[in-house]
Amino acid sequence: MTFSEHAFDACCRQAKELGRRLDKTEWLETIQNAYDTYPHQGLLATDGAKPAKGSRMKTVDADWLEELEQNPAYAGIDIKRELGKAQAWASVRKVGVTQMRFLNWLNKAQVSERPIQYNGAGATSFKPVTTQAPSEPAGWREWVRENSTDPSNADKPWSALEPVAQKYILSQLK
């Protein structure tokens, strides 16, 4: 007999004895008595000994971080920097960084395009980002001055011209 059957039978017996339906208080007392008399091995989570809080959760340690750094799946990701970010995120939310949470964090991390470099002054810094301006085709300014309805366009930088205009000028220069 399951507990629910045992409790149902107890409520039915109590209602028959009283000759009416049970009110809320009587029903709760009957269920509690049924629970107390039922041969169980801890039906409720509160019956057994509680495991230590977080015992199932593995915390991040140095050896485990070394394993992650060797794992090719995380190549290109600065593991220690991401751990710092995860710890900052977790401290704001008042939770801990477990191995599972950190793996989820790493799986969402982007491979750094600009790794931290040693700058020789005892600190690290990012490499400066250099953007290469598109090279100007030779002779485009002269062609624009001679053939354009607005020769002042030749005074603008090549990159300021519309892409359509750039394509047209390139096609005419060839």
Coordinates of N, CA and C in Angstrom, one line a residue:
M1 N 0.8 -1.2 0.0 CA 0.0 0.0 0.0 C 0.9 1.2 0.0
T2 N 0.6 2.1 -0.9 CA 1.4 3.4 -1.0 C 0.9 4.3 0.1
F3 N 1.7 5.4 0.4 CA 1.3 6.3 1.4 C 0.0 7.0 1.0
S4 N -0.2 7.4 -0.3 CA -1.4 8.1 -0.6 C -2.6 7.2 -0.4
E5 N -2.5 5.9 -0.7 CA -3.7 5.0 -0.4 C -3.9 4.9 1.2
H6 N -2.8 4.8 1.9 CA -2.9 4.8 3.4 C -3.5 6.0 3.9
A7 N -3.2 7.2 3.4 CA -3.7 8.5 3.9 C -5.2 8.6 3.5
F8 N -5.5 8.2 2.3 CA -6.9 8.2 1.8 C -7.8 7.4 2.7
D9 N -7.3 6.1 3.0 CA -8.1 5.2 3.9 C -8.3 5.9 5.2
A10 N -7.3 6.5 5.8 CA -7.4 7.1 7.1 C -8.4 8.2 7.1
C11 N -8.4 9.0 6.0 CA -9.4 10.1 5.9 C -10.8 9.6 5.8
C12 N -11.0 8.5 5.0 CA -12.3 7.9 4.8 C -12.8 7.3 6.2
R13 N -11.9 6.6 6.9 CA -12.3 6.1 8.2 C -12.7 7.2 9.2
Q14 N -11.9 8.3 9.2 CA -12.2 9.4 10.1 C -13.6 10.0 9.7
A15 N -13.8 10.2 8.4 CA -15.1 10.8 8.0 C -16.3 9.9 8.4
K16 N -16.1 8.6 8.2 CA -17.2 7.7 8.6 C -17.5 7.7 10.1
E17 N -16.4 7.8 10.9 CA -16.6 7.9 12.3 C -17.4 9.2 12.7
L18 N -17.1 10.3 12.0 CA -17.7 11.5 12.4 C -19.1 11.7 11.7
G19 N -19.3 10.9 10.6 CA -20.5 10.9 9.9 C -20.7 12.2 9.0
R20 N -19.6 12.8 8.6 CA -19.6 14.0 7.8 C -18.2 14.1 7.1
R21 N -18.1 15.1 6.3 CA -16.9 15.5 5.6 C -15.9 16.1 6.7
L22 N -14.6 15.9 6.5 CA -13.6 16.5 7.4 C -13.4 18.0 7.0
D23 N -13.3 18.8 8.0 CA -12.9 20.2 7.7 C -11.3 20.2 7.6
K24 N -10.9 21.4 7.3 CA -9.4 21.5 7.0 C -8.5 21.0 8.1
T25 N -8.8 21.5 9.3 CA -8.0 21.1 10.5 C -8.1 19.6 10.7
E26 N -9.3 19.0 10.6 CA -9.4 17.5 10.8 C -8.6 16.8 9.8
W27 N -8.7 17.3 8.5 CA -8.1 16.6 7.4 C -6.6 16.6 7.6
L28 N -6.0 17.8 8.0 CA -4.6 17.9 8.3 C -4.1 17.0 9.4
E29 N -4.9 16.9 10.5 CA -4.5 16.1 11.6 C -4.6 14.6 11.2
T30 N -5.5 14.2 10.4 CA -5.7 12.8 9.9 C -4.5 12.5 9.0
I31 N -4.1 13.4 8.1 CA -3.0 13.2 7.2 C -1.7 13.0 8.0
Q32 N -1.5 13.9 9.1 CA -0.3 13.8 9.9 C -0.3 12.5 10.7
N33 N -1.4 12.1 11.2 CA -1.5 10.8 11.9 C -1.1 9.6 11.0
A34 N -1.7 9.7 9.7 CA -1.4 8.7 8.7 C 0.1 8.7 8.4
Y35 N 0.7 9.8 8.3 CA 2.1 9.9 8.0 C 2.9 9.3 9.1
D36 N 2.5 9.6 10.4 CA 3.3 9.2 11.5 C 3.2 7.6 11.7
T37 N 2.0 7.0 11.3 CA 1.8 5.6 11.4 C 2.3 4.8 10.2
Y38 N 2.6 5.4 9.1 CA 2.9 4.7 7.9 C 4.4 4.3 8.0
P39 N 4.6 3.0 7.7 CA 6.0 2.5 7.7 C 6.8 3.0 6.5
H40 N 7.5 4.0 6.7 CA 8.2 4.6 5.5 C 9.7 4.8 5.8
Q41 N 10.4 5.0 4.8 CA 11.9 5.3 4.9 C 12.1 6.7 4.5
G42 N 11.4 7.6 5.0 CA 11.6 9.0 4.7 C 10.9 9.4 3.4
L43 N 9.6 9.7 3.4 CA 8.9 10.1 2.2 C 9.3 11.5 1.8
L44 N 9.5 12.3 2.8 CA 9.8 13.7 2.5 C 11.3 14.0 2.4
A45 N 11.6 15.0 1.7 CA 13.1 15.4 1.7 C 13.6 15.8 3.0
T46 N 12.7 16.3 3.9 CA 13.1 16.7 5.2 C 13.3 15.6 6.2
D47 N 12.9 14.3 5.8 CA 13.0 13.2 6.7 C 14.4 12.7 6.9
G48 N 15.1 12.7 5.8 CA 16.5 12.1 5.8 C 17.5 13.2 6.3
A49 N 18.7 12.7 6.5 CA 19.7 13.7 6.8 C 20.1 14.5 5.6
K50 N 20.2 15.8 5.7 CA 20.5 16.6 4.6 C 22.0 16.5 4.2
P51 N 22.3 16.4 3.0 CA 23.7 16.4 2.6 C 24.2 17.8 2.9
A52 N 25.5 17.9 3.1 CA 26.1 19.2 3.3 C 25.8 20.1 2.1
K53 N 25.5 21.4 2.4 CA 25.2 22.3 1.3 C 26.4 22.4 0.3
G54 N 26.0 22.2 -1.0 CA 27.1 22.3 -2.0 C 28.0 21.1 -2.1
S55 N 27.6 19.9 -1.4 CA 28.5 18.8 -1.4 C 28.6 18.2 -2.8
R56 N 27.5 18.3 -3.6 CA 27.5 17.7 -5.0 C 28.3 18.7 -5.9
M57 N 28.3 19.9 -5.6 CA 28.9 20.9 -6.4 C 30.4 21.0 -6.3
K58 N 31.1 20.8 -7.3 CA 32.6 20.8 -7.3 C 33.1 22.2 -7.5
T59 N 34.0 22.7 -6.7 CA 34.5 24.0 -6.9 C 35.7 24.0 -7.8
V60 N 35.9 25.2 -8.3 CA 37.0 25.4 -9.3 C 38.4 25.4 -8.5
D61 N 39.3 24.6 -8.9 CA 40.6 24.6 -8.2 C 41.7 24.6 -9.3
A62 N 42.9 24.8 -8.8 CA 44.1 25.1 -9.7 C 44.4 23.9 -10.6
D63 N 44.3 22.7 -10.1 CA 44.5 21.5 -10.9 C 43.5 21.4 -12.1
W64 N 42.3 21.7 -11.7 CA 41.2 21.6 -12.7 C 41.4 22.7 -13.8
L65 N 41.8 23.8 -13.4 CA 42.1 24.9 -14.3 C 43.2 24.5 -15.3
E66 N 44.3 23.8 -14.7 CA 45.4 23.4 -15.6 C 44.9 22.4 -16.7
E67 N 44.0 21.5 -16.3 CA 43.4 20.6 -17.2 C 42.6 21.3 -18.3
L68 N 41.9 22.4 -17.9 CA 41.1 23.2 -18.9 C 42.1 23.9 -19.9
E69 N 43.2 24.4 -19.4 CA 44.1 25.1 -20.2 C 44.8 24.2 -21.2
Q70 N 44.9 22.9 -20.9 CA 45.5 21.9 -21.8 C 44.4 21.4 -22.8
N71 N 43.2 21.6 -22.5 CA 42.1 21.0 -23.3 C 42.0 21.8 -24.7
P72 N 42.1 21.2 -25.8 CA 42.1 21.9 -27.1 C 40.8 22.6 -27.4
A73 N 39.7 22.1 -26.7 CA 38.4 22.8 -26.9 C 38.4 24.2 -26.5
Y74 N 39.3 24.6 -25.5 CA 39.4 25.9 -25.0 C 40.6 26.7 -25.4
A75 N 41.2 26.2 -26.5 CA 42.4 26.9 -27.0 C 42.0 28.3 -27.5
G76 N 42.8 29.3 -27.2 CA 42.5 30.6 -27.6 C 41.7 31.4 -26.6
I77 N 41.2 30.7 -25.5 CA 40.5 31.4 -24.5 C 41.4 31.6 -23.3
D78 N 41.4 32.8 -22.8 CA 42.2 33.1 -21.6 C 41.4 32.6 -20.4
I79 N 41.7 31.4 -19.9 CA 40.9 30.7 -18.9 C 40.9 31.6 -17.6
K80 N 42.1 32.1 -17.2 CA 42.2 32.8 -15.9 C 41.4 34.1 -16.0
R81 N 41.4 34.8 -17.1 CA 40.6 36.0 -17.3 C 39.1 35.7 -17.2
E82 N 38.7 34.6 -17.9 CA 37.3 34.3 -17.9 C 36.9 33.8 -16.5
L83 N 37.8 33.2 -15.7 CA 37.5 32.9 -14.3 C 37.2 34.1 -13.5
G84 N 38.1 35.1 -13.7 CA 37.9 36.4 -13.0 C 36.5 37.0 -13.4
K85 N 36.2 37.0 -14.6 CA 34.9 37.5 -15.0 C 33.7 36.8 -14.4
A86 N 33.9 35.4 -14.4 CA 32.8 34.6 -13.8 C 32.7 34.8 -12.3
Q87 N 33.8 35.0 -11.6 CA 33.8 35.3 -10.2 C 33.2 36.6 -9.9
A88 N 33.5 37.6 -10.7 CA 32.8 38.9 -10.5 C 31.3 38.8 -10.7
W89 N 30.9 38.1 -11.8 CA 29.5 37.9 -12.1 C 28.8 37.2 -10.9
A90 N 29.5 36.2 -10.4 CA 28.9 35.4 -9.3 C 28.8 36.2 -8.0
S91 N 29.8 37.0 -7.7 CA 29.8 37.7 -6.5 C 28.6 38.7 -6.5
V92 N 28.3 39.3 -7.6 CA 27.2 40.3 -7.7 C 25.9 39.5 -7.4
R93 N 25.8 38.3 -7.9 CA 24.6 37.5 -7.7 C 24.6 36.7 -6.4
K94 N 25.7 36.8 -5.7 CA 25.8 36.0 -4.4 C 25.6 34.5 -4.6
V95 N 26.3 34.0 -5.6 CA 26.4 32.6 -5.9 C 27.9 32.2 -6.0
G96 N 28.2 30.9 -6.0 CA 29.5 30.5 -6.2 C 29.8 30.1 -7.6
V97 N 31.1 30.0 -7.9 CA 31.5 29.5 -9.3 C 31.9 28.1 -9.1
T98 N 31.0 27.2 -9.6 CA 31.2 25.8 -9.6 C 31.8 25.4 -10.9
Q99 N 32.3 24.1 -10.9 CA 32.9 23.7 -12.2 C 31.9 23.7 -13.3
M100 N 30.6 23.2 -13.0 CA 29.6 23.2 -14.0 C 29.3 24.6 -14.5
R101 N 29.1 25.6 -13.6 CA 28.8 26.9 -14.0 C 30.0 27.5 -14.8
F102 N 31.2 27.2 -14.4 CA 32.4 27.8 -15.1 C 32.5 27.2 -16.5
L103 N 32.2 25.9 -16.7 CA 32.2 25.3 -18.0 C 31.2 25.9 -18.9
N104 N 30.0 26.2 -18.4 CA 28.9 26.9 -19.1 C 29.4 28.3 -19.5
W105 N 30.1 28.9 -18.6 CA 30.6 30.3 -18.9 C 31.7 30.2 -20.0
L106 N 32.6 29.2 -19.9 CA 33.6 29.1 -21.0 C 33.0 28.8 -22.3
N107 N 32.0 27.9 -22.3 CA 31.4 27.6 -23.6 C 30.7 28.7 -24.3
K108 N 30.4 29.8 -23.6 CA 29.9 31.0 -24.2 C 30.9 32.1 -24.4
A109 N 32.2 31.8 -24.0 CA 33.2 32.8 -24.1 C 33.7 32.8 -25.6
Q110 N 34.1 34.0 -26.0 CA 34.6 34.2 -27.4 C 36.2 34.1 -27.4
V111 N 36.7 33.5 -28.4 CA 38.1 33.4 -28.5 C 38.7 34.8 -28.7
S112 N 39.6 35.2 -27.9 CA 40.1 36.5 -27.9 C 40.9 36.8 -29.2
E113 N 40.5 37.8 -29.9 CA 41.2 38.2 -31.1 C 42.5 39.1 -30.7
R114 N 42.4 39.6 -29.5 CA 43.5 40.5 -29.1 C 44.1 39.9 -27.8
P115 N 45.0 39.0 -27.8 CA 45.5 38.4 -26.6 C 46.3 39.5 -25.8
I116 N 46.4 39.3 -24.5 CA 47.2 40.2 -23.7 C 48.7 39.9 -24.0
Q117 N 49.4 41.0 -24.2 CA 50.8 40.9 -24.6 C 51.7 41.5 -23.5
Y118 N 52.9 41.1 -23.3 CA 53.8 41.7 -22.4 C 54.4 42.9 -23.1
N119 N 54.3 44.1 -22.5 CA 54.7 45.3 -23.2 C 56.1 45.7 -22.8
G120 N 56.8 44.9 -22.0 CA 58.2 45.2 -21.6 C 58.4 46.2 -20.5
A121 N 57.3 46.8 -20.0 CA 57.4 47.8 -18.9 C 56.9 47.1 -17.6
G122 N 56.8 45.8 -17.6 CA 56.4 45.1 -16.4 C 54.9 45.0 -16.3
A123 N 54.2 45.2 -17.3 CA 52.8 45.1 -17.3 C 52.3 44.5 -18.6
T124 N 51.1 44.1 -18.7 CA 50.5 43.6 -19.9 C 49.6 44.6 -20.5
S125 N 49.5 44.5 -21.8 CA 48.5 45.4 -22.5 C 48.1 44.8 -23.8
F126 N 47.1 45.3 -24.4 CA 46.6 44.8 -25.6 C 47.5 45.4 -26.7
K127 N 47.6 44.6 -27.8 CA 48.3 45.2 -29.0 C 47.4 46.3 -29.5
P128 N 48.0 47.3 -30.0 CA 47.2 48.4 -30.5 C 46.6 47.9 -31.8
V129 N 45.3 48.3 -32.0 CA 44.6 47.9 -33.2 C 45.0 48.9 -34.3
T130 N 45.4 48.3 -35.4 CA 45.8 49.1 -36.6 C 44.8 48.8 -37.7
T131 N 44.1 49.9 -38.1 CA 43.2 49.7 -39.2 C 43.9 50.2 -40.5
Q132 N 43.9 49.4 -41.5 CA 44.5 49.7 -42.7 C 43.5 50.4 -43.6
A133 N 43.8 51.6 -44.0 CA 42.9 52.3 -44.9 C 43.1 51.7 -46.3
P134 N 42.0 51.6 -47.0 CA 42.1 51.0 -48.4 C 43.0 51.9 -49.2
S135 N 43.9 51.2 -49.9 CA 44.9 52.0 -50.7 C 44.2 52.7 -51.9
E136 N 44.6 53.9 -52.2 CA 44.0 54.6 -53.2 C 44.6 54.2 -54.6
P137 N 43.8 54.1 -55.5 CA 44.3 53.7 -56.9 C 45.1 54.9 -57.5
A138 N 46.1 54.6 -58.1 CA 47.0 55.6 -58.7 C 46.2 56.4 -59.8
G139 N 46.2 57.7 -59.8 CA 45.6 58.5 -60.9 C 44.1 58.7 -60.7
W140 N 43.5 58.3 -59.6 CA 42.1 58.5 -59.5 C 41.7 60.0 -59.4
R141 N 42.5 60.7 -58.7 CA 42.1 62.2 -58.5 C 42.1 62.9 -59.8
E142 N 43.1 62.7 -60.7 CA 43.2 63.3 -62.0 C 42.0 62.9 -62.8
W143 N 41.7 61.6 -62.8 CA 40.5 61.2 -63.6 C 39.2 61.9 -63.1
V144 N 39.0 62.0 -61.8 CA 37.8 62.6 -61.3 C 37.8 64.1 -61.7
R145 N 38.9 64.8 -61.6 CA 39.0 66.2 -62.0 C 38.6 66.4 -63.4
E146 N 39.0 65.5 -64.3 CA 38.8 65.6 -65.8 C 37.4 65.2 -66.1
N147 N 36.8 64.1 -65.5 CA 35.6 63.5 -66.0 C 34.4 63.7 -65.1
S148 N 34.5 64.2 -63.9 CA 33.4 64.2 -62.9 C 32.6 65.5 -63.1
T149 N 31.3 65.5 -62.8 CA 30.5 66.7 -62.9 C 30.8 67.6 -61.7
D150 N 31.4 67.0 -60.6 CA 31.8 67.7 -59.4 C 33.3 67.4 -59.2
P151 N 34.2 68.2 -59.7 CA 35.6 68.0 -59.6 C 36.1 68.1 -58.1
S152 N 35.3 68.7 -57.2 CA 35.8 68.8 -55.8 C 35.8 67.5 -55.2
N153 N 35.2 66.4 -55.8 CA 35.3 65.1 -55.2 C 36.7 64.6 -55.2
A154 N 37.6 65.1 -56.1 CA 39.0 64.7 -56.1 C 39.7 65.2 -54.9
D155 N 39.2 66.2 -54.2 CA 39.9 66.7 -53.0 C 39.5 65.8 -51.7
K156 N 38.5 65.0 -51.8 CA 38.1 64.1 -50.7 C 39.0 62.9 -50.6
P157 N 39.1 62.3 -49.4 CA 39.9 61.0 -49.4 C 39.1 59.9 -50.1
W158 N 39.9 59.0 -50.6 CA 39.3 57.8 -51.3 C 38.2 57.1 -50.5
S159 N 38.5 57.0 -49.2 CA 37.5 56.3 -48.3 C 36.2 57.0 -48.2
A160 N 36.2 58.4 -48.4 CA 35.0 59.2 -48.3 C 34.0 59.0 -49.5
L161 N 34.5 58.4 -50.6 CA 33.7 58.2 -51.7 C 32.7 57.1 -51.5
E162 N 31.6 57.1 -52.1 CA 30.6 56.0 -52.0 C 31.2 54.8 -52.7
P163 N 31.0 53.6 -52.2 CA 31.5 52.4 -52.8 C 31.1 52.2 -54.2
V164 N 29.9 52.7 -54.6 CA 29.5 52.6 -56.0 C 30.4 53.5 -56.9
A165 N 30.7 54.7 -56.4 CA 31.6 55.6 -57.1 C 33.0 55.0 -57.2
Q166 N 33.5 54.4 -56.1 CA 34.8 53.8 -56.1 C 34.9 52.7 -57.2
K167 N 33.9 51.8 -57.3 CA 33.9 50.8 -58.3 C 33.9 51.3 -59.7
Y168 N 33.1 52.4 -59.9 CA 33.0 53.0 -61.2 C 34.4 53.6 -61.6
I169 N 35.0 54.3 -60.7 CA 36.3 54.9 -61.0 C 37.3 53.8 -61.3
L170 N 37.3 52.7 -60.5 CA 38.3 51.6 -60.7 C 38.0 51.0 -62.1
S171 N 36.8 50.9 -62.5 CA 36.5 50.3 -63.8 C 37.0 51.2 -64.9
Q172 N 36.9 52.5 -64.8 CA 37.3 53.5 -65.8 C 38.9 53.6 -65.8
L173 N 39.5 53.3 -64.7 CA 41.0 53.5 -64.7 C 41.7 52.3 -65.4
K174 N 41.0 51.2 -65.5 CA 41.7 50.0 -66.0 C 41.7 50.0 -67.5

